[in-house]
């Protein structure tokens, strides 16, 4: 009895050592054992594998050499890596068991992928071989999701082959296995296509240093030899190099060729592929024109030769489609094919491209807009506008990858905006990425099977430099890696944050530029604790409806005592588009009041404006309202910063009903966002 208790106490102790916390993503299960395995010098290893798999183990050996591991001169070495094909203990090719004993370490897996991940775990546990000992334990590990992705936008700002390879190295360390390259977009075409040389002589270059000046400027391209030319592209040899480098690290590179939207660089270089036939008119390809299909199929043919990936990503997002409505070719196509609207016209294009890909043994992947107008039969949906699109596809029997903006967009700012470089906006700190739970309640096991996995996306409009790119990428990609790999029951934020701090240290050591988590400011302080006030919990009636995309907590939002954070996307800010706000709070009985305040957010980028003025009224019967105050705005719409302005009545009055009317400033497409009506 006593000894069992003692052993239990020792076990608890052992599981809380710093070492056992060190691995990202946290393994599925870890059983502590007594003792330590001593390390002395570089990690040595030997393989025990069927002869048939010699080529594979040799390749793994080449990779292990890059980690500083050495094949044992004789005998088994510190690590014996056993390849046991068909071993049913392993749920997938990526699963592994690592047994660490005082006598040595055994890694086992049914495929080299599993041994590769066992090595990553051991590499972290051993501080890259520099630790003097590792506490004994057995780790049984397997990924939660088969698809663990990262999307790199190399169109808005070009990134070198070397840069991509560096990120591949780190992705492999954290067991990510898909690199989605966003190779084409309006800001530049980035892949050599032999059949269309103008794509890389012209569409890959712009006479602007960065995306913002190009976007604010004339959005034109220029010849590669123009002295002002900025940009670049990957030659086909570069692509082969990236794909091979990734493959050796068990990462599949998925190319994205955008269509039919986000294609300004194509329609400006080959104007016959756009509806107007003129350059610089629309970024949408013309689906009415057979030449568009000829172009896309020729491009995809070369792309498929370069990328062995099962999936080819065809974009599909955010097409404007407006030129299609009046284009004679598009109209004729719609008539011939019996297409009811432009959504169905896009769907026609995606269906055709899918047939082409399928005929070449590949599968189509696209952003969730490919659902509009009807999903192609074999298509897989990458769900970015929330997970709804992905869920819809899954329910319809398709596969999906979840990459909802709220959790997975690493171009959003990661700390208090006033502490951060300019970004697209938002607020997605490490904790938020980490909190992503892709499996919704009520998903059946079959539906869960069709959820292939998750991905983080790093769009680069606001990210001109490599350093800045890494800063946005790390350490948040670690959180996504753990969401993708680890079992939800093993996740716990504070422990993860500690491990992310250590991993950031490693990244810095290796010359990466992670955001410094140690100096994180955190969420908007006002949002952290509830405010208790006289209107808390009181009903609010709306004369003007909130926008369906930003309901926050619906009718209870403005009196729930919860103030908003740094982003209007946090479900605490309620949004009104192209409209005034006109709401009335019922305090339940005549009440003496001294203060009524409402705070609005302003963020110039997405057209979020504080109101022109706010009017406050009081009433005893809910019919007759007397003015309490009218407060005018004094913040310029030119200010690019995230700003908060509180409009308030202060005085002394008695009322049962309080009405707030906020006048929008009249800029079309503009939003009002407020979080609470505070009454004292
Ligand atoms: C996207 O963010 N437009 C996929
Ligand atoms: Zn057209």
XYZ file of C-alpha atoms and ligand atoms in Angstrom:
685
model
C 0.000 0.000 0.000
C 2.609 2.469 1.094
C 4.934 1.689 -1.772
C 2.135 1.934 -4.329
C 1.288 5.373 -3.016
C 4.916 6.355 -3.121
C 5.215 5.134 -6.687
C 2.120 7.111 -7.609
C 3.630 10.199 -6.016
C 6.840 9.678 -7.952
C 4.898 9.298 -11.159
C 3.070 12.575 -10.565
C 6.360 14.228 -9.864
C 7.920 12.832 -12.990
C 5.100 13.972 -15.258
C 5.577 17.547 -14.114
C 9.276 17.793 -14.911
C 10.154 20.526 -17.370
C 11.484 17.957 -19.793
C 8.237 16.118 -20.215
C 6.638 19.440 -21.073
C 9.088 20.255 -23.797
C 7.580 18.640 -26.864
C 5.359 20.472 -29.349
C 2.917 19.119 -30.380
C 2.241 17.305 -27.141
C 2.242 13.525 -27.725
C -0.889 11.435 -27.427
C 0.371 9.556 -24.387
C 3.407 9.458 -22.213
C 4.179 6.959 -19.475
C 6.956 7.918 -17.130
C 9.469 5.351 -15.947
C 12.217 5.359 -13.371
C 15.684 6.531 -14.270
C 17.343 8.533 -16.993
C 18.965 7.812 -20.313
C 22.370 9.474 -20.459
C 23.439 11.307 -23.565
C 26.993 11.985 -24.351
C 27.896 13.524 -27.668
C 25.862 13.379 -30.869
C 22.898 11.021 -31.031
C 23.926 7.751 -32.655
C 21.418 5.405 -34.249
C 20.957 2.211 -36.169
C 18.058 0.865 -38.201
C 16.330 -2.456 -37.898
C 14.202 -2.712 -40.995
C 13.293 -5.116 -43.760
C 15.896 -5.127 -46.504
C 13.222 -4.126 -48.936
C 12.980 -0.733 -47.273
C 16.671 0.052 -47.365
C 16.229 2.957 -49.767
C 13.727 4.557 -47.409
C 15.823 4.161 -44.303
C 18.846 5.443 -46.206
C 16.871 8.549 -47.096
C 15.807 8.984 -43.486
C 19.457 8.591 -42.524
C 20.354 11.460 -44.855
C 17.788 13.612 -43.106
C 18.948 12.577 -39.621
C 22.441 13.689 -40.608
C 21.050 17.222 -41.052
C 19.953 17.042 -37.392
C 23.463 16.058 -36.355
C 22.632 12.392 -35.762
C 25.262 9.817 -36.665
C 24.873 6.204 -37.711
C 26.380 3.950 -35.047
C 29.862 2.833 -36.048
C 29.032 -0.579 -34.645
C 26.206 -2.094 -32.618
C 22.878 -0.429 -32.139
C 23.823 3.117 -31.155
C 21.865 5.188 -28.642
C 18.714 4.880 -30.722
C 17.502 1.792 -32.467
C 14.963 2.759 -35.094
C 12.756 -0.195 -35.948
C 10.603 -0.235 -39.010
C 7.842 -2.793 -38.550
C 5.526 -2.688 -41.574
C 2.052 -3.964 -40.874
C 2.425 -3.679 -37.095
C -1.104 -3.167 -35.858
C -0.069 -1.198 -32.814
C 0.240 1.783 -35.110
C -2.885 3.538 -36.266
C -1.256 5.231 -39.214
C 2.041 5.586 -41.049
C 2.765 8.667 -38.944
C 2.286 6.950 -35.574
C 5.282 5.885 -33.522
C 6.422 4.552 -30.166
C 9.469 5.878 -28.412
C 10.835 3.909 -25.469
C 13.499 5.660 -23.444
C 15.356 3.479 -20.935
C 18.650 3.794 -19.070
C 20.094 1.338 -21.592
C 19.059 3.147 -24.723
C 16.192 4.344 -26.849
C 13.948 2.468 -29.224
C 11.846 4.139 -31.890
C 9.253 2.019 -33.643
C 6.817 2.722 -36.440
C 5.218 0.912 -39.325
C 6.564 3.445 -41.869
C 9.439 5.893 -42.137
C 7.028 8.787 -41.527
C 6.516 7.468 -38.000
C 10.258 7.113 -37.430
C 10.694 10.618 -38.780
C 8.253 11.961 -36.174
C 9.821 9.860 -33.428
C 13.087 11.566 -34.340
C 11.455 15.006 -34.113
C 10.185 14.192 -30.639
C 13.563 12.925 -29.546
C 15.287 15.904 -31.074
C 13.169 18.195 -28.893
C 13.500 16.051 -25.764
C 17.271 16.020 -26.150
C 17.637 19.754 -26.832
C 18.888 18.846 -30.287
C 21.303 16.354 -28.815
C 22.873 18.795 -26.365
C 21.075 17.549 -23.228
C 23.065 15.268 -20.931
C 20.105 13.072 -20.053
C 16.476 12.345 -20.854
C 14.058 11.085 -18.212
C 12.940 7.563 -18.995
C 9.471 7.096 -20.443
C 7.423 5.525 -23.171
C 5.687 7.771 -25.663
C 2.907 6.445 -27.856
C 2.012 9.037 -30.389
C -0.101 9.500 -33.481
C -1.604 12.527 -35.162
C -5.203 13.535 -34.600
C -5.499 14.788 -38.197
C -3.884 13.524 -41.373
C -3.779 17.035 -42.889
C -1.735 19.531 -40.866
C -1.155 22.511 -43.055
C 0.344 25.914 -43.484
C -0.406 28.260 -46.374
C 2.253 30.646 -47.541
C 1.249 33.611 -49.717
C 4.179 34.230 -52.054
C 2.209 36.398 -54.464
C 1.731 39.613 -52.499
C 5.415 39.568 -51.595
C 7.764 37.114 -53.210
C 9.813 34.868 -50.907
C 12.982 33.051 -51.896
C 13.488 29.308 -52.194
C 15.867 29.513 -49.230
C 13.217 31.178 -47.103
C 10.654 28.519 -47.955
C 13.113 25.743 -47.156
C 13.829 27.301 -43.773
C 10.146 27.278 -42.932
C 9.863 23.686 -44.162
C 12.607 22.721 -41.709
C 10.704 24.191 -38.796
C 7.347 22.860 -39.983
C 8.799 19.350 -40.026
C 10.118 19.773 -36.503
C 6.571 20.493 -35.341
C 5.040 17.669 -37.384
C 3.194 19.765 -39.959
C 2.861 17.901 -43.236
C 1.228 20.124 -45.861
C 2.641 23.307 -47.360
C 0.067 25.106 -49.472
C 1.729 27.664 -51.743
C -0.495 30.516 -52.877
C 1.448 30.948 -56.113
C -0.748 33.272 -58.111
C -2.792 36.356 -57.297
C -3.346 39.894 -58.514
C -0.123 41.068 -56.894
C 2.079 38.756 -58.955
C 2.368 35.403 -60.742
C 5.110 33.301 -59.149
C 5.643 30.118 -61.124
C 7.355 29.558 -64.454
C 4.978 28.143 -67.052
C 6.916 27.366 -70.213
C 3.917 27.750 -72.458
C 3.112 31.258 -71.187
C 6.425 33.092 -70.773
C 4.742 36.479 -70.305
C 3.500 35.286 -66.901
C 7.056 35.474 -65.632
C 8.394 38.182 -67.952
C 5.621 40.582 -66.984
C 2.934 39.328 -64.551
C 5.548 38.529 -61.893
C 6.852 42.094 -61.680
C 5.537 45.441 -60.511
C 7.183 48.838 -60.307
C 6.464 49.095 -56.587
C 8.537 48.065 -53.630
C 5.702 46.615 -51.603
C 2.116 45.511 -51.946
C 0.658 48.560 -50.227
C 2.268 51.073 -52.604
C 1.238 48.926 -55.583
C -2.319 48.665 -54.253
C -2.563 52.390 -53.484
C -0.824 53.152 -56.793
C -1.926 52.098 -60.273
C -1.731 48.333 -59.616
C 0.211 47.805 -62.812
C 2.896 45.279 -63.717
C 6.112 45.898 -65.597
C 8.760 44.122 -67.616
C 11.218 41.987 -65.668
C 14.106 44.139 -66.887
C 12.475 47.420 -65.864
C 14.878 49.098 -63.433
C 11.937 49.562 -61.044
C 10.801 45.941 -61.277
C 10.090 44.228 -57.948
C 8.870 40.691 -57.507
C 10.086 37.363 -58.774
C 9.040 33.834 -59.535
C 10.122 30.242 -59.091
C 11.662 28.532 -62.080
C 10.494 24.997 -62.652
C 13.808 23.823 -61.223
C 13.158 25.915 -58.095
C 9.782 24.258 -57.716
C 11.281 20.798 -58.096
C 13.839 21.703 -55.458
C 11.181 22.892 -52.990
C 8.935 19.891 -53.603
C 11.802 17.442 -53.139
C 13.137 19.197 -50.053
C 9.666 19.083 -48.521
C 9.130 15.450 -49.509
C 12.283 14.433 -47.662
C 10.669 16.050 -44.628
C 7.320 14.313 -45.095
C 5.665 17.497 -46.280
C 3.491 17.542 -49.372
C 3.519 20.823 -51.265
C 0.099 21.763 -52.617
C 0.123 24.388 -55.355
C -2.666 26.930 -55.613
C -3.438 28.404 -59.013
C -6.161 30.995 -58.433
C -9.245 31.021 -60.637
C -11.473 32.607 -61.710
C -11.020 35.617 -59.371
C -7.845 37.182 -57.972
C -6.407 36.889 -61.482
C -5.668 40.521 -62.394
C -2.087 39.619 -63.288
C -3.370 37.089 -65.836
C -6.091 39.246 -67.418
C -3.673 42.185 -67.633
C -1.013 40.079 -69.327
C -3.322 38.065 -71.575
C -6.295 40.444 -71.900
C -8.235 38.050 -74.130
C -8.790 35.918 -71.010
C -10.893 38.636 -69.351
C -14.420 39.605 -70.338
C -13.533 43.078 -71.690
C -10.512 41.936 -73.674
C -8.699 44.960 -72.212
C -5.914 44.867 -69.627
C -6.441 46.318 -66.155
C -10.221 46.101 -66.220
C -11.176 43.051 -64.156
C -9.365 40.434 -62.142
C -11.881 37.740 -63.103
C -11.160 35.313 -65.906
C -13.936 34.979 -68.505
C -15.642 31.572 -68.138
C -17.554 32.244 -71.345
C -14.361 32.028 -73.383
C -12.941 28.643 -74.410
C -9.497 30.253 -74.403
C -9.761 30.570 -70.632
C -10.096 26.807 -70.302
C -7.314 26.219 -72.773
C -5.092 28.499 -70.686
C -6.037 26.949 -67.352
C -5.606 23.401 -68.602
C -2.240 24.176 -70.127
C -1.076 25.823 -66.928
C -2.401 22.972 -64.779
C -0.700 20.423 -67.016
C 2.691 21.962 -66.246
C 1.736 22.368 -62.590
C 0.822 18.686 -62.304
C 4.160 17.738 -63.817
C 5.906 19.658 -61.054
C 3.767 18.816 -58.037
C 3.025 15.156 -57.285
C 0.421 16.221 -54.723
C -2.945 14.467 -54.863
C -4.611 17.851 -54.447
C -4.386 20.827 -56.757
C -5.840 23.971 -55.167
C -7.754 26.138 -57.625
C -8.646 29.049 -55.333
C -12.202 29.951 -56.222
C -12.527 32.667 -53.576
C -13.808 36.196 -53.865
C -14.467 36.384 -57.593
C -16.279 39.678 -58.296
C -18.260 38.123 -61.185
C -19.723 41.501 -62.161
C -18.265 41.649 -65.685
C -19.806 38.221 -66.346
C -23.303 39.658 -66.121
C -22.880 41.768 -69.233
C -20.194 39.848 -71.138
C -21.693 38.373 -74.353
C -19.511 35.262 -74.079
C -20.509 34.671 -70.463
C -24.173 35.254 -71.219
C -24.031 32.843 -74.139
C -22.363 30.252 -71.939
C -25.033 30.639 -69.272
C -27.754 30.238 -71.855
C -26.188 27.178 -73.506
C -25.512 25.468 -70.217
C -28.762 26.512 -68.553
C -26.972 28.358 -65.759
C -29.270 30.460 -63.611
C -26.773 33.014 -62.347
C -23.111 33.966 -62.138
C -22.589 31.666 -59.144
C -23.589 28.761 -61.348
C -21.246 30.093 -64.016
C -18.349 29.917 -61.573
C -19.507 26.459 -60.543
C -19.489 25.451 -64.238
C -15.832 26.506 -64.458
C -14.895 24.632 -61.285
C -16.746 21.503 -62.448
C -14.888 21.555 -65.761
C -11.538 22.037 -64.093
C -12.320 19.232 -61.685
C -13.042 16.868 -64.574
C -9.705 17.853 -66.080
C -7.826 17.240 -62.823
C -9.622 13.962 -62.159
C -8.798 12.778 -65.666
C -5.153 13.267 -64.734
C -5.472 11.416 -61.462
C -5.651 14.511 -59.262
C -8.278 15.994 -56.986
C -9.614 19.503 -56.733
C -9.311 21.590 -53.596
C -10.797 25.072 -53.336
C -11.875 27.814 -50.914
C -15.429 27.501 -49.619
C -16.843 29.770 -52.354
C -16.682 26.712 -54.615
C -19.884 25.664 -52.835
C -21.747 28.593 -54.404
C -23.714 27.546 -57.439
C -23.176 23.846 -56.659
C -20.141 21.896 -55.503
C -18.234 19.741 -57.995
C -18.724 16.008 -57.266
C -15.266 15.141 -55.921
C -14.196 18.565 -54.637
C -12.662 19.103 -51.212
C -13.504 22.370 -49.494
C -11.037 24.546 -47.634
C -13.278 26.446 -45.275
C -12.058 29.934 -44.425
C -15.248 31.951 -43.870
C -15.817 30.146 -40.608
C -16.290 26.388 -40.673
C -19.877 26.476 -41.990
C -18.891 25.929 -45.626
C -16.680 23.026 -44.658
C -19.450 21.502 -42.531
C -21.902 21.847 -45.386
C -19.492 19.997 -47.674
C -18.879 17.295 -45.064
C -22.589 16.743 -44.542
C -22.938 16.369 -48.300
C -20.326 13.580 -48.267
C -17.315 15.679 -49.295
C -14.045 16.131 -47.504
C -12.981 19.412 -45.957
C -10.075 21.209 -44.371
C -10.835 23.833 -41.765
C -8.992 27.105 -41.777
C -11.465 29.600 -40.293
C -10.226 33.177 -40.323
C -11.014 33.764 -36.697
C -8.505 31.145 -35.503
C -6.263 30.310 -38.431
C -5.413 33.592 -40.170
C -1.946 34.535 -39.064
C -2.062 37.852 -40.924
C -4.276 39.111 -38.098
C -2.419 40.978 -35.395
C -1.190 38.790 -32.547
C -1.036 41.316 -29.753
C -2.579 44.641 -28.728
C -2.686 46.513 -32.055
C -0.914 49.589 -30.683
C 2.132 47.400 -29.942
C 2.212 45.764 -33.375
C 3.249 46.531 -36.955
C 0.514 47.473 -39.413
C -1.617 44.469 -40.294
C -4.900 43.637 -41.915
C -6.488 44.026 -38.457
C -8.147 41.526 -36.197
C -6.655 40.069 -33.050
C -5.584 36.451 -33.034
C -3.122 35.895 -30.223
C -1.437 32.565 -29.547
C -4.170 31.634 -27.095
C -6.853 32.136 -29.715
C -5.162 29.923 -32.317
C -4.618 27.323 -29.614
C -8.278 27.397 -28.598
C -9.472 26.231 -32.010
C -11.493 23.010 -31.720
C -12.317 21.834 -35.223
C -14.723 19.073 -34.273
C -18.122 20.537 -33.493
C -20.461 18.874 -31.049
C -22.762 16.462 -32.791
C -20.427 15.586 -35.653
C -20.807 11.893 -36.414
C -17.721 9.654 -36.590
C -18.214 9.424 -40.378
C -18.329 13.205 -40.640
C -15.201 13.470 -38.514
C -13.479 11.114 -40.959
C -14.204 13.559 -43.745
C -12.630 16.429 -41.827
C -9.109 15.917 -43.126
C -7.525 18.485 -40.872
C -6.651 22.079 -40.296
C -4.388 24.734 -41.724
C -3.044 28.161 -40.794
C -2.884 30.777 -43.547
C -0.435 33.644 -43.704
C -1.471 36.183 -46.315
C 1.255 38.685 -47.029
C -0.289 41.972 -48.158
C 1.102 43.776 -45.122
C 4.257 41.717 -44.800
C 7.033 42.981 -47.059
C 10.029 41.428 -45.301
C 11.125 37.899 -44.422
C 11.666 38.897 -40.813
C 8.159 40.217 -40.520
C 6.800 37.083 -42.181
C 8.475 34.869 -39.586
C 7.283 37.186 -36.838
C 3.673 36.612 -37.881
C 4.242 32.893 -38.418
C 5.984 31.995 -35.158
C 5.103 31.047 -32.501
C 1.471 30.971 -33.634
C 2.101 28.150 -36.089
C 3.130 26.057 -33.082
C -0.378 26.432 -31.704
C -1.883 25.290 -34.992
C 0.547 22.357 -35.049
C -0.736 21.233 -31.672
C -4.374 21.725 -32.708
C -3.646 19.543 -35.737
C -1.628 16.790 -34.088
C -2.551 16.493 -30.425
C -5.575 14.975 -28.767
C -7.894 17.630 -27.313
C -7.727 15.990 -23.883
C -3.957 16.580 -23.840
C -4.231 20.283 -24.568
C -3.890 22.928 -21.882
C -2.963 26.500 -22.692
C -0.661 27.515 -19.838
C 1.510 24.437 -20.295
C 1.559 24.978 -24.028
C 2.550 28.613 -23.604
C 5.488 27.533 -21.496
C 6.573 25.094 -24.202
C 6.030 27.776 -26.851
C 8.368 30.074 -24.917
C 11.037 27.372 -25.020
C 10.376 26.698 -28.691
C 10.633 30.439 -29.415
C 14.034 30.361 -27.789
C 15.019 27.548 -30.128
C 13.642 29.450 -33.121
C 15.580 32.587 -32.169
C 18.708 30.511 -31.686
C 18.334 29.152 -35.198
C 17.948 32.632 -36.663
C 14.157 32.771 -36.996
C 12.327 35.915 -35.890
C 9.392 34.863 -33.731
C 7.125 37.354 -31.993
C 8.375 37.763 -28.440
C 5.791 36.102 -26.279
C 7.612 37.232 -23.151
C 6.474 40.811 -23.722
C 2.911 40.024 -24.765
C 0.576 42.838 -23.715
C -2.575 40.808 -24.169
C -6.244 41.464 -24.653
C -7.928 44.862 -24.267
C -7.944 45.341 -20.491
C -11.540 46.628 -20.385
C -12.715 43.315 -21.817
C -11.158 41.149 -19.129
C -13.585 41.797 -16.292
C -17.336 42.308 -16.440
C -18.776 45.762 -15.758
C -21.671 45.820 -13.373
C -24.051 48.653 -14.077
C -27.713 49.593 -13.830
C -28.704 48.294 -17.264
C -27.001 44.930 -16.847
C -29.328 42.160 -17.942
C -32.063 44.630 -19.007
C -33.935 44.004 -22.270
C -33.001 46.022 -25.332
C -35.331 46.655 -28.255
C -33.955 47.367 -31.698
C -35.401 49.732 -34.285
C -32.472 49.006 -36.573
C -31.321 45.379 -36.912
C -27.746 44.299 -36.306
C -25.898 42.808 -39.260
C -26.290 39.047 -39.497
C -22.517 38.539 -39.634
C -21.921 40.408 -36.375
C -24.735 39.603 -33.972
C -22.419 39.101 -30.974
C -24.795 37.715 -28.319
C -27.863 39.067 -30.140
C -30.369 41.126 -28.165
C -28.522 40.584 -24.884
C -25.176 41.926 -26.159
C -25.530 45.565 -25.224
C -26.427 44.903 -21.598
C -24.477 41.708 -20.835
C -21.771 43.490 -18.851
C -19.101 42.254 -21.266
C -16.966 44.803 -23.078
C -15.331 44.041 -26.402
C -11.696 43.226 -27.066
C -9.265 44.353 -29.750
C -11.277 42.953 -32.638
C -14.851 43.388 -33.794
C -14.710 39.690 -34.665
C -14.645 38.557 -31.032
C -18.421 38.071 -30.667
C -18.725 40.927 -28.204
C -18.984 43.827 -30.652
C -22.307 44.156 -32.424
C -22.148 45.435 -35.996
C -24.421 47.656 -38.087
C -23.715 48.133 -41.803
C -24.728 51.242 -43.763
C -27.224 52.006 -41.004
C -27.757 54.000 -37.867
C -28.105 52.368 -34.501
C -31.407 52.958 -32.708
C -32.012 50.935 -29.558
C -33.949 51.344 -26.331
C -33.040 49.831 -22.986
C -35.810 49.096 -20.487
C -34.535 49.439 -16.918
C -37.771 47.881 -15.591
C -38.719 50.836 -13.435
C -38.078 54.542 -13.132
C -34.445 54.802 -12.054
C -32.191 57.666 -11.078
C -29.340 57.763 -13.547
C -26.147 59.774 -13.762
C -24.342 58.301 -16.738
C -25.113 56.605 -20.032
C -22.125 55.636 -22.154
C -21.527 53.712 -25.374
C -18.116 52.917 -26.837
C -17.615 52.561 -30.590
C -14.622 51.167 -32.411
C -12.863 52.768 -35.366
C -10.586 50.932 -37.783
C -10.041 52.568 -41.124
C -8.935 49.489 -43.113
C -12.229 47.564 -42.952
C -14.404 50.739 -42.892
C -15.319 50.583 -39.246
C -16.193 54.117 -38.177
C -17.316 55.778 -35.004
C -20.689 57.463 -35.529
C -21.056 61.066 -36.606
C -23.027 61.668 -33.398
C -24.838 59.834 -30.670
C -28.129 61.007 -29.194
C -29.326 59.884 -25.775
C -32.958 60.092 -24.668
C -34.839 59.212 -21.503
C -38.495 58.196 -21.064
C -40.801 57.061 -18.301
C -43.412 55.357 -20.483
C -41.474 54.209 -23.565
C -43.441 56.595 -25.810
C -42.466 60.124 -24.928
C -38.677 60.547 -25.042
C -36.847 63.656 -23.893
C -33.335 64.416 -25.109
C -30.576 63.908 -22.567
C -27.535 64.694 -24.703
C -26.180 64.761 -28.244
C -22.486 64.013 -28.505
C -20.549 64.644 -31.690
C -17.597 62.725 -33.019
C -14.202 64.406 -33.077
C -12.076 61.578 -34.560
C -10.850 61.838 -38.128
C -11.540 59.030 -40.578
C -7.967 59.549 -41.802
C -6.505 58.106 -38.617
C -5.261 54.600 -39.510
C -5.048 53.355 -35.905
C -7.484 51.151 -34.045
C -9.395 53.627 -31.880
C -12.166 53.507 -29.310
C -14.409 56.423 -28.540
C -16.910 56.586 -25.723
C -19.935 58.817 -26.238
C -21.663 59.609 -22.966
C -24.359 61.523 -21.191
C -23.437 62.649 -17.694
C -25.865 64.451 -15.371
C -28.775 63.535 -13.171
C -32.167 62.384 -14.329
C -34.742 59.711 -13.811
C -35.978 57.364 -16.509
C -37.213 53.833 -17.070
C -36.307 53.750 -20.777
C -33.056 54.917 -22.331
C -32.810 55.290 -26.065
C -29.489 55.554 -27.927
C -29.356 56.676 -31.532
C -25.970 56.607 -33.262
C -25.814 58.268 -36.674
C -23.444 56.624 -39.093
C -21.056 58.967 -40.847
C -22.496 58.359 -44.304
C -19.483 56.654 -45.866
C -20.968 53.826 -47.921
C -19.929 50.354 -46.894
C -19.242 51.648 -43.399
C -19.780 49.796 -40.153
C -20.750 50.797 -36.632
C -19.543 48.504 -33.862
C -20.435 48.903 -30.187
C -20.175 46.544 -27.247
C -22.326 47.807 -24.363
C -24.666 50.518 -23.143
C -23.354 51.293 -19.709
C -25.687 53.023 -17.244
C -24.832 54.261 -13.764
C -9.310 34.033 -48.623
O -8.929 34.461 -47.531
N -9.740 34.864 -49.565
C -9.309 32.616 -48.924
Zn -16.937 36.805 -69.928
